[in-house]
Amino acid sequence: MVGRGGAHSRRASIAMDPLEQRSLRELAAALRSHQVKASTLVMRALSSRRLGAYREVDEEQAVRQADAADAALAEGSDCGPLQGIVVSVKDLYGVPGYRTYGGCPSPLPERFERPGPVVQKVLDQRSVVIGKTHTVQFAFGGVGTNPHHPTPINPWDPVDH
C-alpha cells in the first residue's frame, strides 16, 4: 500500500475504507489499544475483495485466526508487530490450509504447502492470512499477466492495471 501523499495519490483511485488508509504501524497501535479488533479488519477485508487479487480465500480460517489474535491481545499477549494484521500471501509460497498453484491451473505437489521461514515468522506473530494472491505462472514474466486468471485491478488506477 502506498502511504498518504505517495506517488499514486494524484491519480483517480477506487474509494477505500478509512481503515485501508492506515499504515501498518497505525493499525498495530489501534489493535493493541483495543480501538479496533482483528476480527473487524478481517470482516472489512472480506467484504471488499473488489480488486480480483485473490486466487483463494479461506474466510473461516481467517476468522479463526482473527479471533485468536484478539483473544491473545485481550490477555496481554503480544506475539509481534503483525499480530492481528490481515495479510495475503502470493501463491508461490506455502501456507497451512492452502494449496499452492504457482500461477498454474493445477496445484503443485504437497511439499509446496509447507511455509518457508518468512511465512512462518508472519504466522508466528499471529497475523491473519486472508488468502493467497494471484501470480504469473511460476513467477516467470515481466508484465504481471497470467492466461489462467484475470489481471487484478490496481486500486490507485483502475483503468491502467
PDB file of C-alpha atoms in Angstrom:
ATOM      1  CA  MET A   1       0.000   0.000   0.000  1.00  0.00           C
ATOM      2  CA  VAL A   2       1.328   3.419  -0.865  1.00  0.00           C
ATOM      3  CA  GLY A   3       1.004   5.728   2.118  1.00  0.00           C
ATOM      4  CA  ARG A   4      -0.789   9.038   2.096  1.00  0.00           C
ATOM      5  CA  GLY A   5       0.893  11.548  -0.173  1.00  0.00           C
ATOM      6  CA  GLY A   6       2.594   8.821  -2.239  1.00  0.00           C
ATOM      7  CA  ALA A   7       3.088   8.942  -5.976  1.00  0.00           C
ATOM      8  CA  HIS A   8      -0.270   7.315  -6.634  1.00  0.00           C
ATOM      9  CA  SER A   9      -2.280   9.847  -4.604  1.00  0.00           C
ATOM     10  CA  ARG A  10      -2.709  12.176  -7.610  1.00  0.00           C
ATOM     11  CA  ARG A  11      -4.468   9.557  -9.745  1.00  0.00           C
ATOM     12  CA  ALA A  12      -8.125   8.638  -9.654  1.00  0.00           C
ATOM     13  CA  SER A  13      -8.496   5.718  -7.308  1.00  0.00           C
ATOM     14  CA  ILE A  14     -11.092   3.280  -6.089  1.00  0.00           C
ATOM     15  CA  ALA A  15     -12.756   4.533  -2.895  1.00  0.00           C
ATOM     16  CA  MET A  16     -11.153   2.812   0.093  1.00  0.00           C
ATOM     17  CA  ASP A  17     -12.347   2.168   3.607  1.00  0.00           C
ATOM     18  CA  PRO A  18     -10.657   4.557   6.106  1.00  0.00           C
ATOM     19  CA  LEU A  19      -9.012   1.550   7.800  1.00  0.00           C
ATOM     20  CA  GLU A  20      -7.371   0.709   4.456  1.00  0.00           C
ATOM     21  CA  GLN A  21      -5.720   4.126   4.516  1.00  0.00           C
ATOM     22  CA  ARG A  22      -3.921   3.500   7.820  1.00  0.00           C
ATOM     23  CA  SER A  23      -0.307   2.392   7.939  1.00  0.00           C
ATOM     24  CA  LEU A  24       0.680  -0.947   9.455  1.00  0.00           C
ATOM     25  CA  ARG A  25       2.121   0.890  12.443  1.00  0.00           C
ATOM     26  CA  GLU A  26      -1.176   2.748  12.989  1.00  0.00           C
ATOM     27  CA  LEU A  27      -3.188  -0.471  12.707  1.00  0.00           C
ATOM     28  CA  ALA A  28      -0.869  -2.299  15.125  1.00  0.00           C
ATOM     29  CA  ALA A  29      -1.241   0.525  17.665  1.00  0.00           C
ATOM     30  CA  ALA A  30      -5.033   0.534  17.251  1.00  0.00           C
ATOM     31  CA  LEU A  31      -5.135  -3.244  17.827  1.00  0.00           C
ATOM     32  CA  ARG A  32      -3.030  -3.006  20.979  1.00  0.00           C
ATOM     33  CA  SER A  33      -5.072  -0.120  22.396  1.00  0.00           C
ATOM     34  CA  HIS A  34      -8.269  -2.068  21.621  1.00  0.00           C
ATOM     35  CA  GLN A  35      -9.573   0.709  19.337  1.00  0.00           C
ATOM     36  CA  VAL A  36     -10.017  -1.888  16.596  1.00  0.00           C
ATOM     37  CA  LYS A  37     -10.165  -5.677  16.588  1.00  0.00           C
ATOM     38  CA  ALA A  38      -8.529  -8.100  14.190  1.00  0.00           C
ATOM     39  CA  SER A  39     -11.982  -9.565  13.585  1.00  0.00           C
ATOM     40  CA  THR A  40     -13.138  -6.139  12.344  1.00  0.00           C
ATOM     41  CA  LEU A  41     -10.163  -5.894   9.988  1.00  0.00           C
ATOM     42  CA  VAL A  42     -10.936  -9.364   8.614  1.00  0.00           C
ATOM     43  CA  MET A  43     -14.618  -8.616   8.057  1.00  0.00           C
ATOM     44  CA  ARG A  44     -13.734  -5.389   6.242  1.00  0.00           C
ATOM     45  CA  ALA A  45     -11.177  -7.190   4.083  1.00  0.00           C
ATOM     46  CA  LEU A  46     -13.621  -9.994   3.278  1.00  0.00           C
ATOM     47  CA  SER A  47     -16.318  -7.518   2.267  1.00  0.00           C
ATOM     48  CA  SER A  48     -14.037  -5.542  -0.055  1.00  0.00           C
ATOM     49  CA  ARG A  49     -12.491  -8.079  -2.413  1.00  0.00           C
ATOM     50  CA  ARG A  50     -13.352  -5.937  -5.421  1.00  0.00           C
ATOM     51  CA  LEU A  51      -9.847  -5.899  -6.915  1.00  0.00           C
ATOM     52  CA  GLY A  52      -9.766  -9.546  -8.014  1.00  0.00           C
ATOM     53  CA  ALA A  53      -6.372 -10.127  -6.389  1.00  0.00           C
ATOM     54  CA  TYR A  54      -7.105 -13.460  -4.705  1.00  0.00           C
ATOM     55  CA  ARG A  55      -6.613 -16.948  -6.084  1.00  0.00           C
ATOM     56  CA  GLU A  56      -8.142 -18.414  -2.933  1.00  0.00           C
ATOM     57  CA  VAL A  57      -9.666 -17.057   0.282  1.00  0.00           C
ATOM     58  CA  ASP A  58     -10.474 -19.085   3.389  1.00  0.00           C
ATOM     59  CA  GLU A  59     -12.970 -16.977   5.320  1.00  0.00           C
ATOM     60  CA  GLU A  60     -13.406 -19.474   8.156  1.00  0.00           C
ATOM     61  CA  GLN A  61      -9.667 -19.818   8.755  1.00  0.00           C
ATOM     62  CA  ALA A  62      -9.216 -16.032   8.633  1.00  0.00           C
ATOM     63  CA  VAL A  63     -11.993 -15.501  11.197  1.00  0.00           C
ATOM     64  CA  ARG A  64     -10.478 -18.162  13.492  1.00  0.00           C
ATOM     65  CA  GLN A  65      -7.032 -16.544  13.229  1.00  0.00           C
ATOM     66  CA  ALA A  66      -8.505 -13.093  13.929  1.00  0.00           C
ATOM     67  CA  ASP A  67     -10.401 -14.361  16.973  1.00  0.00           C
ATOM     68  CA  ALA A  68      -7.206 -15.998  18.298  1.00  0.00           C
ATOM     69  CA  ALA A  69      -5.224 -12.780  17.762  1.00  0.00           C
ATOM     70  CA  ASP A  70      -7.936 -10.725  19.517  1.00  0.00           C
ATOM     71  CA  ALA A  71      -8.069 -13.168  22.451  1.00  0.00           C
ATOM     72  CA  ALA A  72      -4.285 -13.103  22.853  1.00  0.00           C
ATOM     73  CA  LEU A  73      -4.226  -9.286  22.794  1.00  0.00           C
ATOM     74  CA  ALA A  74      -7.070  -9.157  25.341  1.00  0.00           C
ATOM     75  CA  GLU A  75      -4.973 -11.384  27.637  1.00  0.00           C
ATOM     76  CA  GLY A  76      -1.968  -9.087  27.210  1.00  0.00           C
ATOM     77  CA  SER A  77      -0.033 -11.490  24.987  1.00  0.00           C
ATOM     78  CA  ASP A  78       1.891  -9.682  22.250  1.00  0.00           C
ATOM     79  CA  CYS A  79       3.330 -12.038  19.634  1.00  0.00           C
ATOM     80  CA  GLY A  80       4.903  -9.346  17.474  1.00  0.00           C
ATOM     81  CA  PRO A  81       4.136  -6.277  15.386  1.00  0.00           C
ATOM     82  CA  LEU A  82       1.982  -8.181  12.876  1.00  0.00           C
ATOM     83  CA  GLN A  83      -0.378  -9.667  15.469  1.00  0.00           C
ATOM     84  CA  GLY A  84      -3.935  -9.240  14.205  1.00  0.00           C
ATOM     85  CA  ILE A  85      -2.839  -7.602  10.947  1.00  0.00           C
ATOM     86  CA  VAL A  86      -4.574  -9.006   7.857  1.00  0.00           C
ATOM     87  CA  VAL A  87      -2.105 -10.212   5.233  1.00  0.00           C
ATOM     88  CA  SER A  88      -2.204 -12.128   1.994  1.00  0.00           C
ATOM     89  CA  VAL A  89       0.474 -14.422   0.634  1.00  0.00           C
ATOM     90  CA  LYS A  90       1.494 -14.708  -3.009  1.00  0.00           C
ATOM     91  CA  ASP A  91       0.524 -18.068  -4.493  1.00  0.00           C
ATOM     92  CA  LEU A  92       4.191 -19.035  -4.739  1.00  0.00           C
ATOM     93  CA  TYR A  93       4.622 -19.622  -1.016  1.00  0.00           C
ATOM     94  CA  GLY A  94       3.258 -22.336   1.227  1.00  0.00           C
ATOM     95  CA  VAL A  95       0.623 -21.549   3.844  1.00  0.00           C
ATOM     96  CA  PRO A  96      -1.010 -24.239   6.001  1.00  0.00           C
ATOM     97  CA  GLY A  97      -4.570 -24.868   4.832  1.00  0.00           C
ATOM     98  CA  TYR A  98      -3.986 -23.581   1.306  1.00  0.00           C
ATOM     99  CA  ARG A  99      -2.896 -25.364  -1.841  1.00  0.00           C
ATOM    100  CA  THR A 100      -0.060 -23.749  -3.799  1.00  0.00           C
ATOM    101  CA  TYR A 101      -0.561 -23.360  -7.544  1.00  0.00           C
ATOM    102  CA  GLY A 102       2.313 -21.080  -8.511  1.00  0.00           C
ATOM    103  CA  GLY A 103       0.076 -19.414 -11.086  1.00  0.00           C
ATOM    104  CA  CYS A 104      -0.796 -22.747 -12.737  1.00  0.00           C
ATOM    105  CA  PRO A 105      -4.254 -24.256 -13.201  1.00  0.00           C
ATOM    106  CA  SER A 106      -3.271 -27.404 -11.245  1.00  0.00           C
ATOM    107  CA  PRO A 107      -1.887 -27.484  -7.695  1.00  0.00           C
ATOM    108  CA  LEU A 108       1.784 -28.123  -7.069  1.00  0.00           C
ATOM    109  CA  PRO A 109       2.833 -31.177  -5.005  1.00  0.00           C
ATOM    110  CA  GLU A 110       2.004 -31.101  -1.281  1.00  0.00           C
ATOM    111  CA  ARG A 111       5.568 -30.270  -0.260  1.00  0.00           C
ATOM    112  CA  PHE A 112       4.932 -26.756  -1.612  1.00  0.00           C
ATOM    113  CA  GLU A 113       2.262 -26.185   1.041  1.00  0.00           C
ATOM    114  CA  ARG A 114       4.750 -26.011   3.918  1.00  0.00           C
ATOM    115  CA  PRO A 115       5.588 -22.450   4.937  1.00  0.00           C
ATOM    116  CA  GLY A 116       9.092 -21.160   4.404  1.00  0.00           C
ATOM    117  CA  PRO A 117      10.891 -19.057   7.027  1.00  0.00           C
ATOM    118  CA  VAL A 118       9.300 -15.707   6.114  1.00  0.00           C
ATOM    119  CA  VAL A 119       5.725 -17.004   6.039  1.00  0.00           C
ATOM    120  CA  GLN A 120       6.382 -18.937   9.260  1.00  0.00           C
ATOM    121  CA  LYS A 121       7.578 -15.739  11.002  1.00  0.00           C
ATOM    122  CA  VAL A 122       4.402 -13.964   9.883  1.00  0.00           C
ATOM    123  CA  LEU A 123       2.273 -16.853  11.183  1.00  0.00           C
ATOM    124  CA  ASP A 124       4.196 -16.994  14.474  1.00  0.00           C
ATOM    125  CA  GLN A 125       3.242 -13.363  15.104  1.00  0.00           C
ATOM    126  CA  ARG A 126      -0.462 -14.285  14.835  1.00  0.00           C
ATOM    127  CA  SER A 127      -1.114 -12.273  11.726  1.00  0.00           C
ATOM    128  CA  VAL A 128      -4.293 -13.187   9.864  1.00  0.00           C
ATOM    129  CA  VAL A 129      -3.797 -14.775   6.449  1.00  0.00           C
ATOM    130  CA  ILE A 130      -6.920 -13.963   4.476  1.00  0.00           C
ATOM    131  CA  GLY A 131      -5.865 -15.743   1.301  1.00  0.00           C
ATOM    132  CA  LYS A 132      -3.398 -16.348  -1.470  1.00  0.00           C
ATOM    133  CA  THR A 133      -2.983 -13.840  -4.278  1.00  0.00           C
ATOM    134  CA  HIS A 134      -2.623 -14.463  -7.998  1.00  0.00           C
ATOM    135  CA  THR A 135       0.793 -14.637  -9.594  1.00  0.00           C
ATOM    136  CA  VAL A 136       2.196 -15.094 -13.057  1.00  0.00           C
ATOM    137  CA  GLN A 137       2.870 -18.722 -13.867  1.00  0.00           C
ATOM    138  CA  PHE A 138       5.892 -19.917 -11.845  1.00  0.00           C
ATOM    139  CA  ALA A 139       6.750 -16.215 -11.311  1.00  0.00           C
ATOM    140  CA  PHE A 140       8.118 -16.017 -14.860  1.00  0.00           C
ATOM    141  CA  GLY A 141       7.006 -12.893 -16.645  1.00  0.00           C
ATOM    142  CA  GLY A 142       7.760  -9.234 -16.773  1.00  0.00           C
ATOM    143  CA  VAL A 143       4.307  -7.706 -17.204  1.00  0.00           C
ATOM    144  CA  GLY A 144       2.274  -9.456 -14.494  1.00  0.00           C
ATOM    145  CA  THR A 145      -0.280 -11.252 -16.646  1.00  0.00           C
ATOM    146  CA  ASN A 146      -1.367 -14.867 -16.484  1.00  0.00           C
ATOM    147  CA  PRO A 147      -3.512 -16.663 -19.079  1.00  0.00           C
ATOM    148  CA  HIS A 148      -5.271 -18.675 -16.355  1.00  0.00           C
ATOM    149  CA  HIS A 149      -6.908 -15.782 -14.487  1.00  0.00           C
ATOM    150  CA  PRO A 150      -7.719 -12.095 -14.995  1.00  0.00           C
ATOM    151  CA  THR A 151      -5.227  -9.406 -14.051  1.00  0.00           C
ATOM    152  CA  PRO A 152      -6.102  -7.839 -10.668  1.00  0.00           C
ATOM    153  CA  ILE A 153      -7.277  -4.227 -10.621  1.00  0.00           C
ATOM    154  CA  ASN A 154      -4.835  -1.532  -9.493  1.00  0.00           C
ATOM    155  CA  PRO A 155      -6.579   0.303  -6.600  1.00  0.00           C
ATOM    156  CA  TRP A 156      -4.803   3.582  -7.399  1.00  0.00           C
ATOM    157  CA  ASP A 157      -5.533   3.476 -11.126  1.00  0.00           C
ATOM    158  CA  PRO A 158      -8.383   1.099 -12.002  1.00  0.00           C
ATOM    159  CA  VAL A 159      -8.094   1.898 -15.720  1.00  0.00           C
ATOM    160  CA  ASP A 160      -4.375   1.121 -16.084  1.00  0.00           C
ATOM    161  CA  HIS A 161      -3.525  -2.134 -14.355  1.00  0.00           C
TER     162      HIS A 161
END
